[in-house]
JSON list of C-alpha atoms in Angstrom, two decimals:
[
{"chain": "A", "resi": 1, "resn": "UNK", "atom": "CA", "xyz": [30.97, 6.19, 24.49]},
{"chain": "A", "resi": 2, "resn": "UNK", "atom": "CA", "xyz": [34.26, 4.49, 25.48]},
{"chain": "A", "resi": 3, "resn": "UNK", "atom": "CA", "xyz": [34.82, 0.95, 26.63]},
{"chain": "A", "resi": 4, "resn": "UNK", "atom": "CA", "xyz": [38.05, 0.16, 28.50]},
{"chain": "A", "resi": 5, "resn": "UNK", "atom": "CA", "xyz": [39.40, -3.39, 28.64]},
{"chain": "A", "resi": 6, "resn": "UNK", "atom": "CA", "xyz": [42.35, -4.20, 30.93]},
{"chain": "A", "resi": 7, "resn": "UNK", "atom": "CA", "xyz": [44.89, -6.93, 30.18]},
{"chain": "A", "resi": 8, "resn": "UNK", "atom": "CA", "xyz": [47.91, -8.04, 32.29]},
{"chain": "A", "resi": 9, "resn": "UNK", "atom": "CA", "xyz": [51.07, -9.35, 30.66]},
{"chain": "A", "resi": 10, "resn": "UNK", "atom": "CA", "xyz": [54.63, -9.68, 31.98]},
{"chain": "A", "resi": 11, "resn": "UNK", "atom": "CA", "xyz": [53.60, -7.85, 35.12]},
{"chain": "A", "resi": 12, "resn": "UNK", "atom": "CA", "xyz": [52.34, -4.79, 33.30]},
{"chain": "A", "resi": 13, "resn": "UNK", "atom": "CA", "xyz": [48.75, -3.63, 32.91]},
{"chain": "A", "resi": 14, "resn": "UNK", "atom": "CA", "xyz": [47.90, -2.75, 29.34]},
{"chain": "A", "resi": 15, "resn": "UNK", "atom": "CA", "xyz": [44.74, -0.76, 28.69]},
{"chain": "A", "resi": 16, "resn": "UNK", "atom": "CA", "xyz": [42.99, -1.31, 25.41]},
{"chain": "A", "resi": 17, "resn": "UNK", "atom": "CA", "xyz": [40.44, 1.37, 24.64]},
{"chain": "A", "resi": 18, "resn": "UNK", "atom": "CA", "xyz": [37.71, 0.76, 22.14]},
{"chain": "A", "resi": 19, "resn": "UNK", "atom": "CA", "xyz": [35.81, 3.78, 20.94]},
{"chain": "A", "resi": 20, "resn": "UNK", "atom": "CA", "xyz": [32.25, 3.40, 19.82]},
{"chain": "A", "resi": 21, "resn": "UNK", "atom": "CA", "xyz": [31.46, 6.43, 17.72]},
{"chain": "A", "resi": 22, "resn": "UNK", "atom": "CA", "xyz": [28.06, 7.40, 16.43]},
{"chain": "A", "resi": 23, "resn": "UNK", "atom": "CA", "xyz": [27.15, 10.44, 14.35]},
{"chain": "A", "resi": 24, "resn": "UNK", "atom": "CA", "xyz": [23.64, 10.47, 15.77]},
{"chain": "A", "resi": 25, "resn": "UNK", "atom": "CA", "xyz": [22.60, 12.28, 18.92]},
{"chain": "A", "resi": 26, "resn": "UNK", "atom": "CA", "xyz": [22.24, 10.24, 22.09]},
{"chain": "A", "resi": 27, "resn": "UNK", "atom": "CA", "xyz": [18.87, 9.38, 23.60]},
{"chain": "A", "resi": 28, "resn": "UNK", "atom": "CA", "xyz": [19.13, 12.09, 26.24]},
{"chain": "A", "resi": 29, "resn": "UNK", "atom": "CA", "xyz": [19.38, 14.77, 23.54]},
{"chain": "A", "resi": 30, "resn": "UNK", "atom": "CA", "xyz": [15.63, 14.60, 22.86]},
{"chain": "A", "resi": 31, "resn": "UNK", "atom": "CA", "xyz": [13.77, 17.81, 23.71]},
{"chain": "A", "resi": 32, "resn": "UNK", "atom": "CA", "xyz": [10.06, 17.45, 24.41]},
{"chain": "A", "resi": 33, "resn": "UNK", "atom": "CA", "xyz": [8.46, 20.91, 24.39]},
{"chain": "A", "resi": 34, "resn": "UNK", "atom": "CA", "xyz": [7.53, 21.14, 20.71]},
{"chain": "A", "resi": 35, "resn": "UNK", "atom": "CA", "xyz": [4.59, 20.57, 18.38]},
{"chain": "A", "resi": 36, "resn": "UNK", "atom": "CA", "xyz": [4.21, 19.91, 14.67]},
{"chain": "A", "resi": 37, "resn": "UNK", "atom": "CA", "xyz": [1.64, 20.88, 12.05]},
{"chain": "A", "resi": 38, "resn": "UNK", "atom": "CA", "xyz": [1.78, 20.72, 8.25]},
{"chain": "A", "resi": 39, "resn": "UNK", "atom": "CA", "xyz": [1.44, 23.07, 5.28]},
{"chain": "A", "resi": 40, "resn": "UNK", "atom": "CA", "xyz": [1.11, 22.71, 1.52]},
{"chain": "A", "resi": 41, "resn": "UNK", "atom": "CA", "xyz": [-0.36, 19.55, 0.06]},
{"chain": "A", "resi": 42, "resn": "UNK", "atom": "CA", "xyz": [0.55, 15.93, -0.50]},
{"chain": "A", "resi": 43, "resn": "UNK", "atom": "CA", "xyz": [2.14, 16.73, -3.89]},
{"chain": "A", "resi": 44, "resn": "UNK", "atom": "CA", "xyz": [4.44, 19.33, -2.43]},
{"chain": "A", "resi": 45, "resn": "UNK", "atom": "CA", "xyz": [3.05, 22.27, -4.38]},
{"chain": "A", "resi": 46, "resn": "UNK", "atom": "CA", "xyz": [4.33, 24.73, -1.79]},
{"chain": "A", "resi": 47, "resn": "UNK", "atom": "CA", "xyz": [8.06, 24.22, -2.14]},
{"chain": "A", "resi": 48, "resn": "UNK", "atom": "CA", "xyz": [9.11, 27.35, -4.01]},
{"chain": "A", "resi": 49, "resn": "UNK", "atom": "CA", "xyz": [11.00, 30.12, -2.24]},
{"chain": "A", "resi": 50, "resn": "UNK", "atom": "CA", "xyz": [10.71, 30.78, 1.49]},
{"chain": "A", "resi": 51, "resn": "UNK", "atom": "CA", "xyz": [12.37, 32.73, 4.27]},
{"chain": "A", "resi": 52, "resn": "UNK", "atom": "CA", "xyz": [15.67, 30.85, 3.96]},
{"chain": "A", "resi": 53, "resn": "UNK", "atom": "CA", "xyz": [16.17, 31.88, 0.35]},
{"chain": "A", "resi": 54, "resn": "UNK", "atom": "CA", "xyz": [16.11, 28.43, -1.25]},
{"chain": "A", "resi": 55, "resn": "UNK", "atom": "CA", "xyz": [14.67, 28.74, -4.75]},
{"chain": "A", "resi": 56, "resn": "UNK", "atom": "CA", "xyz": [13.29, 25.27, -5.39]},
{"chain": "A", "resi": 57, "resn": "UNK", "atom": "CA", "xyz": [13.47, 22.58, -2.72]},
{"chain": "A", "resi": 58, "resn": "UNK", "atom": "CA", "xyz": [13.43, 19.73, -5.24]},
{"chain": "A", "resi": 59, "resn": "UNK", "atom": "CA", "xyz": [16.06, 21.15, -7.56]},
{"chain": "A", "resi": 60, "resn": "UNK", "atom": "CA", "xyz": [18.30, 22.11, -4.65]},
{"chain": "A", "resi": 61, "resn": "UNK", "atom": "CA", "xyz": [18.16, 18.68, -3.04]},
{"chain": "A", "resi": 62, "resn": "UNK", "atom": "CA", "xyz": [15.84, 19.21, -0.08]},
{"chain": "A", "resi": 63, "resn": "UNK", "atom": "CA", "xyz": [12.63, 17.76, -1.52]},
{"chain": "A", "resi": 64, "resn": "UNK", "atom": "CA", "xyz": [9.74, 17.42, 0.92]},
{"chain": "A", "resi": 65, "resn": "UNK", "atom": "CA", "xyz": [11.89, 16.42, 3.90]},
{"chain": "A", "resi": 66, "resn": "UNK", "atom": "CA", "xyz": [11.61, 19.96, 5.20]},
{"chain": "A", "resi": 67, "resn": "UNK", "atom": "CA", "xyz": [9.99, 22.19, 7.81]},
{"chain": "A", "resi": 68, "resn": "UNK", "atom": "CA", "xyz": [9.27, 25.82, 8.57]},
{"chain": "A", "resi": 69, "resn": "UNK", "atom": "CA", "xyz": [10.45, 26.75, 12.07]},
{"chain": "A", "resi": 70, "resn": "UNK", "atom": "CA", "xyz": [8.76, 28.94, 14.65]},
{"chain": "A", "resi": 71, "resn": "UNK", "atom": "CA", "xyz": [10.39, 32.17, 15.85]},
{"chain": "A", "resi": 72, "resn": "UNK", "atom": "CA", "xyz": [11.97, 30.41, 18.83]},
{"chain": "A", "resi": 73, "resn": "UNK", "atom": "CA", "xyz": [13.86, 28.02, 16.52]},
{"chain": "A", "resi": 74, "resn": "UNK", "atom": "CA", "xyz": [14.33, 30.09, 13.36]},
{"chain": "A", "resi": 75, "resn": "UNK", "atom": "CA", "xyz": [16.74, 32.55, 14.99]},
{"chain": "A", "resi": 76, "resn": "UNK", "atom": "CA", "xyz": [16.24, 35.24, 12.34]},
{"chain": "A", "resi": 77, "resn": "UNK", "atom": "CA", "xyz": [17.31, 32.83, 9.62]},
{"chain": "A", "resi": 78, "resn": "UNK", "atom": "CA", "xyz": [20.53, 31.68, 11.26]},
{"chain": "A", "resi": 79, "resn": "UNK", "atom": "CA", "xyz": [19.10, 28.16, 11.68]},
{"chain": "A", "resi": 80, "resn": "UNK", "atom": "CA", "xyz": [18.32, 27.72, 7.98]},
{"chain": "A", "resi": 81, "resn": "UNK", "atom": "CA", "xyz": [19.87, 24.49, 6.73]},
{"chain": "A", "resi": 82, "resn": "UNK", "atom": "CA", "xyz": [19.97, 22.78, 10.12]},
{"chain": "A", "resi": 83, "resn": "UNK", "atom": "CA", "xyz": [18.79, 19.17, 10.28]},
{"chain": "A", "resi": 84, "resn": "UNK", "atom": "CA", "xyz": [16.45, 17.66, 12.86]},
{"chain": "A", "resi": 85, "resn": "UNK", "atom": "CA", "xyz": [15.00, 14.31, 13.84]},
{"chain": "A", "resi": 86, "resn": "UNK", "atom": "CA", "xyz": [11.40, 14.26, 15.12]},
{"chain": "A", "resi": 87, "resn": "UNK", "atom": "CA", "xyz": [9.04, 11.72, 16.57]},
{"chain": "A", "resi": 88, "resn": "UNK", "atom": "CA", "xyz": [5.37, 12.00, 17.51]},
{"chain": "A", "resi": 89, "resn": "UNK", "atom": "CA", "xyz": [4.63, 11.42, 21.21]},
{"chain": "A", "resi": 90, "resn": "UNK", "atom": "CA", "xyz": [1.78, 11.36, 23.73]},
{"chain": "A", "resi": 91, "resn": "UNK", "atom": "CA", "xyz": [-1.10, 11.58, 21.27]},
{"chain": "A", "resi": 92, "resn": "UNK", "atom": "CA", "xyz": [-3.68, 9.02, 20.07]},
{"chain": "A", "resi": 93, "resn": "UNK", "atom": "CA", "xyz": [-3.08, 10.50, 16.62]},
{"chain": "A", "resi": 94, "resn": "UNK", "atom": "CA", "xyz": [0.55, 9.39, 16.51]},
{"chain": "A", "resi": 95, "resn": "UNK", "atom": "CA", "xyz": [0.92, 6.56, 14.02]},
{"chain": "A", "resi": 96, "resn": "UNK", "atom": "CA", "xyz": [1.90, 3.32, 15.79]},
{"chain": "A", "resi": 97, "resn": "UNK", "atom": "CA", "xyz": [5.52, 2.29, 15.28]},
{"chain": "A", "resi": 98, "resn": "UNK", "atom": "CA", "xyz": [6.05, 5.24, 12.96]},
{"chain": "A", "resi": 99, "resn": "UNK", "atom": "CA", "xyz": [9.58, 5.79, 14.17]},
{"chain": "A", "resi": 100, "resn": "UNK", "atom": "CA", "xyz": [11.20, 9.12, 13.40]},
{"chain": "A", "resi": 101, "resn": "UNK", "atom": "CA", "xyz": [11.51, 11.52, 10.48]},
{"chain": "A", "resi": 102, "resn": "UNK", "atom": "CA", "xyz": [14.51, 13.61, 9.48]},
{"chain": "A", "resi": 103, "resn": "UNK", "atom": "CA", "xyz": [14.03, 17.09, 8.05]},
{"chain": "A", "resi": 104, "resn": "UNK", "atom": "CA", "xyz": [15.95, 20.22, 7.07]},
{"chain": "A", "resi": 105, "resn": "UNK", "atom": "CA", "xyz": [14.92, 23.72, 8.19]},
{"chain": "A", "resi": 106, "resn": "UNK", "atom": "CA", "xyz": [14.05, 25.61, 4.99]},
{"chain": "A", "resi": 107, "resn": "UNK", "atom": "CA", "xyz": [11.43, 28.18, 5.94]},
{"chain": "A", "resi": 108, "resn": "UNK", "atom": "CA", "xyz": [9.91, 30.35, 8.69]},
{"chain": "A", "resi": 109, "resn": "UNK", "atom": "CA", "xyz": [6.55, 29.80, 10.38]},
{"chain": "A", "resi": 110, "resn": "UNK", "atom": "CA", "xyz": [5.50, 33.37, 11.25]},
{"chain": "A", "resi": 111, "resn": "UNK", "atom": "CA", "xyz": [3.72, 34.23, 14.49]},
{"chain": "A", "resi": 112, "resn": "UNK", "atom": "CA", "xyz": [0.11, 35.40, 14.43]},
{"chain": "A", "resi": 113, "resn": "UNK", "atom": "CA", "xyz": [-0.62, 37.78, 17.27]},
{"chain": "A", "resi": 114, "resn": "UNK", "atom": "CA", "xyz": [-4.20, 38.44, 16.14]},
{"chain": "A", "resi": 115, "resn": "UNK", "atom": "CA", "xyz": [-5.40, 34.95, 17.03]},
{"chain": "A", "resi": 116, "resn": "UNK", "atom": "CA", "xyz": [-6.01, 33.38, 20.43]},
{"chain": "A", "resi": 117, "resn": "UNK", "atom": "CA", "xyz": [-6.02, 29.76, 19.19]},
{"chain": "A", "resi": 118, "resn": "UNK", "atom": "CA", "xyz": [-3.76, 27.84, 16.81]},
{"chain": "A", "resi": 119, "resn": "UNK", "atom": "CA", "xyz": [-0.86, 30.10, 17.72]},
{"chain": "A", "resi": 120, "resn": "UNK", "atom": "CA", "xyz": [1.76, 27.36, 17.57]},
{"chain": "A", "resi": 121, "resn": "UNK", "atom": "CA", "xyz": [4.39, 29.50, 15.87]},
{"chain": "A", "resi": 122, "resn": "UNK", "atom": "CA", "xyz": [4.16, 32.37, 18.36]},
{"chain": "A", "resi": 123, "resn": "UNK", "atom": "CA", "xyz": [7.07, 32.89, 20.78]},
{"chain": "A", "resi": 124, "resn": "UNK", "atom": "CA", "xyz": [8.24, 31.26, 22.93]},
{"chain": "A", "resi": 125, "resn": "UNK", "atom": "CA", "xyz": [6.90, 27.99, 21.52]},
{"chain": "A", "resi": 126, "resn": "UNK", "atom": "CA", "xyz": [9.14, 25.61, 19.60]},
{"chain": "A", "resi": 127, "resn": "UNK", "atom": "CA", "xyz": [7.26, 24.41, 16.57]},
{"chain": "A", "resi": 128, "resn": "UNK", "atom": "CA", "xyz": [7.77, 22.61, 13.25]},
{"chain": "A", "resi": 129, "resn": "UNK", "atom": "CA", "xyz": [5.44, 23.25, 10.32]},
{"chain": "A", "resi": 130, "resn": "UNK", "atom": "CA", "xyz": [6.16, 20.18, 8.20]},
{"chain": "A", "resi": 131, "resn": "UNK", "atom": "CA", "xyz": [5.38, 19.34, 4.62]},
{"chain": "A", "resi": 132, "resn": "UNK", "atom": "CA", "xyz": [2.20, 17.26, 4.54]},
{"chain": "A", "resi": 133, "resn": "UNK", "atom": "CA", "xyz": [4.12, 14.21, 3.35]},
{"chain": "A", "resi": 134, "resn": "UNK", "atom": "CA", "xyz": [6.43, 14.26, 6.36]},
{"chain": "A", "resi": 135, "resn": "UNK", "atom": "CA", "xyz": [3.63, 14.96, 8.84]},
{"chain": "A", "resi": 136, "resn": "UNK", "atom": "CA", "xyz": [1.69, 11.93, 7.59]},
{"chain": "A", "resi": 137, "resn": "UNK", "atom": "CA", "xyz": [4.69, 9.69, 8.22]},
{"chain": "A", "resi": 138, "resn": "UNK", "atom": "CA", "xyz": [4.29, 10.18, 11.98]},
{"chain": "A", "resi": 139, "resn": "UNK", "atom": "CA", "xyz": [0.69, 11.31, 12.59]},
{"chain": "A", "resi": 140, "resn": "UNK", "atom": "CA", "xyz": [-2.86, 11.08, 11.29]},
{"chain": "A", "resi": 141, "resn": "UNK", "atom": "CA", "xyz": [-4.16, 13.80, 8.97]},
{"chain": "A", "resi": 142, "resn": "UNK", "atom": "CA", "xyz": [-7.14, 14.52, 11.22]},
{"chain": "A", "resi": 143, "resn": "UNK", "atom": "CA", "xyz": [-4.87, 15.53, 14.10]},
{"chain": "A", "resi": 144, "resn": "UNK", "atom": "CA", "xyz": [-3.74, 18.79, 12.51]},
{"chain": "A", "resi": 145, "resn": "UNK", "atom": "CA", "xyz": [-1.22, 19.29, 15.31]},
{"chain": "A", "resi": 146, "resn": "UNK", "atom": "CA", "xyz": [0.67, 16.77, 17.47]},
{"chain": "A", "resi": 147, "resn": "UNK", "atom": "CA", "xyz": [3.27, 16.97, 20.23]},
{"chain": "A", "resi": 148, "resn": "UNK", "atom": "CA", "xyz": [6.74, 15.88, 19.15]},
{"chain": "A", "resi": 149, "resn": "UNK", "atom": "CA", "xyz": [10.20, 15.29, 20.48]},
{"chain": "A", "resi": 150, "resn": "UNK", "atom": "CA", "xyz": [13.08, 16.66, 18.45]},
{"chain": "A", "resi": 151, "resn": "UNK", "atom": "CA", "xyz": [16.85, 16.82, 18.35]},
{"chain": "A", "resi": 152, "resn": "UNK", "atom": "CA", "xyz": [19.54, 18.21, 16.08]},
{"chain": "A", "resi": 153, "resn": "UNK", "atom": "CA", "xyz": [21.34, 15.69, 13.90]},
{"chain": "A", "resi": 154, "resn": "UNK", "atom": "CA", "xyz": [24.15, 15.94, 11.34]},
{"chain": "A", "resi": 155, "resn": "UNK", "atom": "CA", "xyz": [23.12, 16.83, 7.79]},
{"chain": "A", "resi": 156, "resn": "UNK", "atom": "CA", "xyz": [24.18, 14.20, 5.28]},
{"chain": "A", "resi": 157, "resn": "UNK", "atom": "CA", "xyz": [24.54, 15.70, 1.80]},
{"chain": "A", "resi": 158, "resn": "UNK", "atom": "CA", "xyz": [25.79, 14.37, -1.52]},
{"chain": "A", "resi": 159, "resn": "UNK", "atom": "CA", "xyz": [28.49, 16.33, -3.30]},
{"chain": "A", "resi": 160, "resn": "UNK", "atom": "CA", "xyz": [30.03, 19.64, -2.34]},
{"chain": "A", "resi": 161, "resn": "UNK", "atom": "CA", "xyz": [28.79, 22.97, -1.09]},
{"chain": "A", "resi": 162, "resn": "UNK", "atom": "CA", "xyz": [26.74, 24.83, -3.69]},
{"chain": "A", "resi": 163, "resn": "UNK", "atom": "CA", "xyz": [26.63, 28.55, -4.38]},
{"chain": "A", "resi": 164, "resn": "UNK", "atom": "CA", "xyz": [23.92, 30.36, -6.35]},
{"chain": "A", "resi": 165, "resn": "UNK", "atom": "CA", "xyz": [25.22, 33.78, -7.42]},
{"chain": "A", "resi": 166, "resn": "UNK", "atom": "CA", "xyz": [22.60, 36.52, -7.63]},
{"chain": "A", "resi": 167, "resn": "UNK", "atom": "CA", "xyz": [22.42, 40.29, -7.69]},
{"chain": "A", "resi": 168, "resn": "UNK", "atom": "CA", "xyz": [23.20, 43.11, -10.13]},
{"chain": "A", "resi": 169, "resn": "UNK", "atom": "CA", "xyz": [26.21, 44.98, -11.45]},
{"chain": "A", "resi": 170, "resn": "UNK", "atom": "CA", "xyz": [27.21, 46.67, -8.21]},
{"chain": "A", "resi": 171, "resn": "UNK", "atom": "CA", "xyz": [25.72, 44.27, -5.70]},
{"chain": "A", "resi": 172, "resn": "UNK", "atom": "CA", "xyz": [26.30, 40.52, -5.41]},
{"chain": "A", "resi": 173, "resn": "UNK", "atom": "CA", "xyz": [24.66, 38.11, -3.04]},
{"chain": "A", "resi": 174, "resn": "UNK", "atom": "CA", "xyz": [25.15, 34.37, -2.79]},
{"chain": "A", "resi": 175, "resn": "UNK", "atom": "CA", "xyz": [22.84, 31.60, -1.60]},
{"chain": "A", "resi": 176, "resn": "UNK", "atom": "CA", "xyz": [24.84, 28.79, -0.01]},
{"chain": "A", "resi": 177, "resn": "UNK", "atom": "CA", "xyz": [23.12, 25.40, 0.17]},
{"chain": "A", "resi": 178, "resn": "UNK", "atom": "CA", "xyz": [23.71, 21.63, 0.28]},
{"chain": "A", "resi": 179, "resn": "UNK", "atom": "CA", "xyz": [25.66, 22.20, 3.49]},
{"chain": "A", "resi": 180, "resn": "UNK", "atom": "CA", "xyz": [26.70, 19.09, 5.40]},
{"chain": "A", "resi": 181, "resn": "UNK", "atom": "CA", "xyz": [27.69, 18.78, 9.06]},
{"chain": "A", "resi": 182, "resn": "UNK", "atom": "CA", "xyz": [25.54, 20.94, 11.33]},
{"chain": "A", "resi": 183, "resn": "UNK", "atom": "CA", "xyz": [24.03, 22.48, 8.19]},
{"chain": "A", "resi": 184, "resn": "UNK", "atom": "CA", "xyz": [23.53, 26.07, 9.30]},
{"chain": "A", "resi": 185, "resn": "UNK", "atom": "CA", "xyz": [26.04, 28.68, 8.12]},
{"chain": "A", "resi": 186, "resn": "UNK", "atom": "CA", "xyz": [27.20, 31.27, 10.64]},
{"chain": "A", "resi": 187, "resn": "UNK", "atom": "CA", "xyz": [29.67, 33.24, 8.52]},
{"chain": "A", "resi": 188, "resn": "UNK", "atom": "CA", "xyz": [30.88, 33.63, 4.93]},
{"chain": "A", "resi": 189, "resn": "UNK", "atom": "CA", "xyz": [33.72, 35.38, 3.16]},
{"chain": "A", "resi": 190, "resn": "UNK", "atom": "CA", "xyz": [34.40, 35.85, -0.54]},
{"chain": "A", "resi": 191, "resn": "UNK", "atom": "CA", "xyz": [37.65, 36.28, -2.41]},
{"chain": "A", "resi": 192, "resn": "UNK", "atom": "CA", "xyz": [37.91, 37.46, -5.97]},
{"chain": "A", "resi": 193, "resn": "UNK", "atom": "CA", "xyz": [40.95, 36.68, -8.12]},
{"chain": "A", "resi": 194, "resn": "UNK", "atom": "CA", "xyz": [41.91, 40.36, -7.72]},
{"chain": "A", "resi": 195, "resn": "UNK", "atom": "CA", "xyz": [40.98, 40.85, -4.05]},
{"chain": "A", "resi": 196, "resn": "UNK", "atom": "CA", "xyz": [41.81, 39.60, -0.59]},
{"chain": "A", "resi": 197, "resn": "UNK", "atom": "CA", "xyz": [39.27, 37.72, 1.52]},
{"chain": "A", "resi": 198, "resn": "UNK", "atom": "CA", "xyz": [36.27, 40.00, 2.18]},
{"chain": "A", "resi": 199, "resn": "UNK", "atom": "CA", "xyz": [33.64, 39.63, 4.88]},
{"chain": "A", "resi": 200, "resn": "UNK", "atom": "CA", "xyz": [30.10, 38.93, 3.64]},
{"chain": "A", "resi": 201, "resn": "UNK", "atom": "CA", "xyz": [26.92, 39.92, 5.47]},
{"chain": "A", "resi": 202, "resn": "UNK", "atom": "CA", "xyz": [23.84, 37.78, 6.00]},
{"chain": "A", "resi": 203, "resn": "UNK", "atom": "CA", "xyz": [21.11, 39.45, 3.99]},
{"chain": "A", "resi": 204, "resn": "UNK", "atom": "CA", "xyz": [18.30, 37.02, 4.80]},
{"chain": "A", "resi": 205, "resn": "UNK", "atom": "CA", "xyz": [18.17, 33.29, 5.44]},
{"chain": "A", "resi": 206, "resn": "UNK", "atom": "CA", "xyz": [21.27, 31.78, 3.84]},
{"chain": "A", "resi": 207, "resn": "UNK", "atom": "CA", "xyz": [21.77, 34.63, 1.37]},
{"chain": "A", "resi": 208, "resn": "UNK", "atom": "CA", "xyz": [25.05, 36.45, 1.93]},
{"chain": "A", "resi": 209, "resn": "UNK", "atom": "CA", "xyz": [26.01, 39.67, 0.18]},
{"chain": "A", "resi": 210, "resn": "UNK", "atom": "CA", "xyz": [29.01, 41.83, -0.60]},
{"chain": "A", "resi": 211, "resn": "UNK", "atom": "CA", "xyz": [28.85, 45.42, -1.88]},
{"chain": "A", "resi": 212, "resn": "UNK", "atom": "CA", "xyz": [32.24, 45.01, -3.55]},
{"chain": "A", "resi": 213, "resn": "UNK", "atom": "CA", "xyz": [32.36, 44.75, -7.34]},
{"chain": "A", "resi": 214, "resn": "UNK", "atom": "CA", "xyz": [33.45, 41.18, -8.17]},
{"chain": "A", "resi": 215, "resn": "UNK", "atom": "CA", "xyz": [32.15, 40.77, -11.72]},
{"chain": "A", "resi": 216, "resn": "UNK", "atom": "CA", "xyz": [34.82, 39.39, -14.05]},
{"chain": "A", "resi": 217, "resn": "UNK", "atom": "CA", "xyz": [36.79, 37.71, -11.28]},
{"chain": "A", "resi": 218, "resn": "UNK", "atom": "CA", "xyz": [36.94, 34.04, -10.37]},
{"chain": "A", "resi": 219, "resn": "UNK", "atom": "CA", "xyz": [35.41, 33.58, -6.91]},
{"chain": "A", "resi": 220, "resn": "UNK", "atom": "CA", "xyz": [36.34, 31.59, -3.81]},
{"chain": "A", "resi": 221, "resn": "UNK", "atom": "CA", "xyz": [34.23, 31.27, -0.68]},
{"chain": "A", "resi": 222, "resn": "UNK", "atom": "CA", "xyz": [35.04, 30.59, 2.96]},
{"chain": "A", "resi": 223, "resn": "UNK", "atom": "CA", "xyz": [32.13, 29.05, 4.85]},
{"chain": "A", "resi": 224, "resn": "UNK", "atom": "CA", "xyz": [31.89, 28.69, 8.64]},
{"chain": "A", "resi": 225, "resn": "UNK", "atom": "CA", "xyz": [29.08, 26.69, 10.23]},
{"chain": "A", "resi": 226, "resn": "UNK", "atom": "CA", "xyz": [27.51, 27.28, 13.63]},
{"chain": "A", "resi": 227, "resn": "UNK", "atom": "CA", "xyz": [29.83, 24.77, 15.32]},
{"chain": "A", "resi": 228, "resn": "UNK", "atom": "CA", "xyz": [32.87, 26.84, 14.33]},
{"chain": "A", "resi": 229, "resn": "UNK", "atom": "CA", "xyz": [34.10, 24.58, 11.54]},
{"chain": "A", "resi": 230, "resn": "UNK", "atom": "CA", "xyz": [35.42, 26.32, 8.40]},
{"chain": "A", "resi": 231, "resn": "UNK", "atom": "CA", "xyz": [36.11, 25.17, 4.85]},
{"chain": "A", "resi": 232, "resn": "UNK", "atom": "CA", "xyz": [37.41, 27.10, 1.87]},
{"chain": "A", "resi": 233, "resn": "UNK", "atom": "CA", "xyz": [35.93, 26.47, -1.56]},
{"chain": "A", "resi": 234, "resn": "UNK", "atom": "CA", "xyz": [38.67, 27.83, -3.82]},
{"chain": "A", "resi": 235, "resn": "UNK", "atom": "CA", "xyz": [38.06, 29.08, -7.36]},
{"chain": "A", "resi": 236, "resn": "UNK", "atom": "CA", "xyz": [34.52, 27.72, -7.39]},
{"chain": "A", "resi": 237, "resn": "UNK", "atom": "CA", "xyz": [33.19, 30.19, -9.95]},
{"chain": "A", "resi": 238, "resn": "UNK", "atom": "CA", "xyz": [35.25, 31.01, -13.07]},
{"chain": "A", "resi": 239, "resn": "UNK", "atom": "CA", "xyz": [35.82, 34.61, -14.10]},
{"chain": "A", "resi": 240, "resn": "UNK", "atom": "CA", "xyz": [33.03, 34.46, -16.68]},
{"chain": "A", "resi": 241, "resn": "UNK", "atom": "CA", "xyz": [30.29, 33.50, -14.19]},
{"chain": "A", "resi": 242, "resn": "UNK", "atom": "CA", "xyz": [26.83, 34.99, -14.69]},
{"chain": "A", "resi": 243, "resn": "UNK", "atom": "CA", "xyz": [24.08, 35.96, -12.25]},
{"chain": "A", "resi": 244, "resn": "UNK", "atom": "CA", "xyz": [21.66, 33.08, -11.76]},
{"chain": "A", "resi": 245, "resn": "UNK", "atom": "CA", "xyz": [24.31, 30.38, -12.11]},
{"chain": "A", "resi": 246, "resn": "UNK", "atom": "CA", "xyz": [25.00, 27.74, -9.46]},
{"chain": "A", "resi": 247, "resn": "UNK", "atom": "CA", "xyz": [28.49, 26.38, -8.81]},
{"chain": "A", "resi": 248, "resn": "UNK", "atom": "CA", "xyz": [29.46, 23.29, -6.79]},
{"chain": "A", "resi": 249, "resn": "UNK", "atom": "CA", "xyz": [32.62, 23.11, -4.69]},
{"chain": "A", "resi": 250, "resn": "UNK", "atom": "CA", "xyz": [34.75, 20.04, -4.22]},
{"chain": "A", "resi": 251, "resn": "UNK", "atom": "CA", "xyz": [34.51, 20.36, -0.43]},
{"chain": "A", "resi": 252, "resn": "UNK", "atom": "CA", "xyz": [31.83, 20.00, 2.21]},
{"chain": "A", "resi": 253, "resn": "UNK", "atom": "CA", "xyz": [31.58, 19.51, 5.96]}
]
């Protein structure tokens, strides 16, 4: 939002423009046609693995502030890593003055075409299956499901982009996580110390693979998020990297 103040001096009009900048979405960005449920338990014993490829939500910095998305939002894994703000609305089971919660998309809530009730994750419905801890911040346990408003927000992460290198001798795939900005990665490239930049392919979630042999080379990665922004993490992994190791870049969005 811009505010323009006009001043007159020596017969000239001078415009002073003050910019009020906010990294949060505006009030009219709320979308209302969504619901939320919860999975797991209050201790977060269901935080290993998932359709986005994250190995351990606590160790990788996501904790319990997470959700599995329905088909309409998951976008075949392309939305993994995106951040959302939710609030409970229009239900007696919404907690009074609960405010909003902020979560990261880390999993997929699969549709169930064999059921005629409780089909919240079936297309075309927009739905968030929250961790129990996050659900209880905005709604009563007895509700089970509540209507919510939601909007995309920037992801605020500490430190740089992180890359978990996985695979085998002739096949390497990389999980990218701790992504700031819009959070969801749309494209990745890899460069070995003996190669040019090579296009990677989304395998599943935020796992990206290359069939090219890169063992024994130091590795750089180019990451592009869904808003078109690109950063290069140069020489992130040394030439003696091993499968199963995670490396942190000095850059982020």
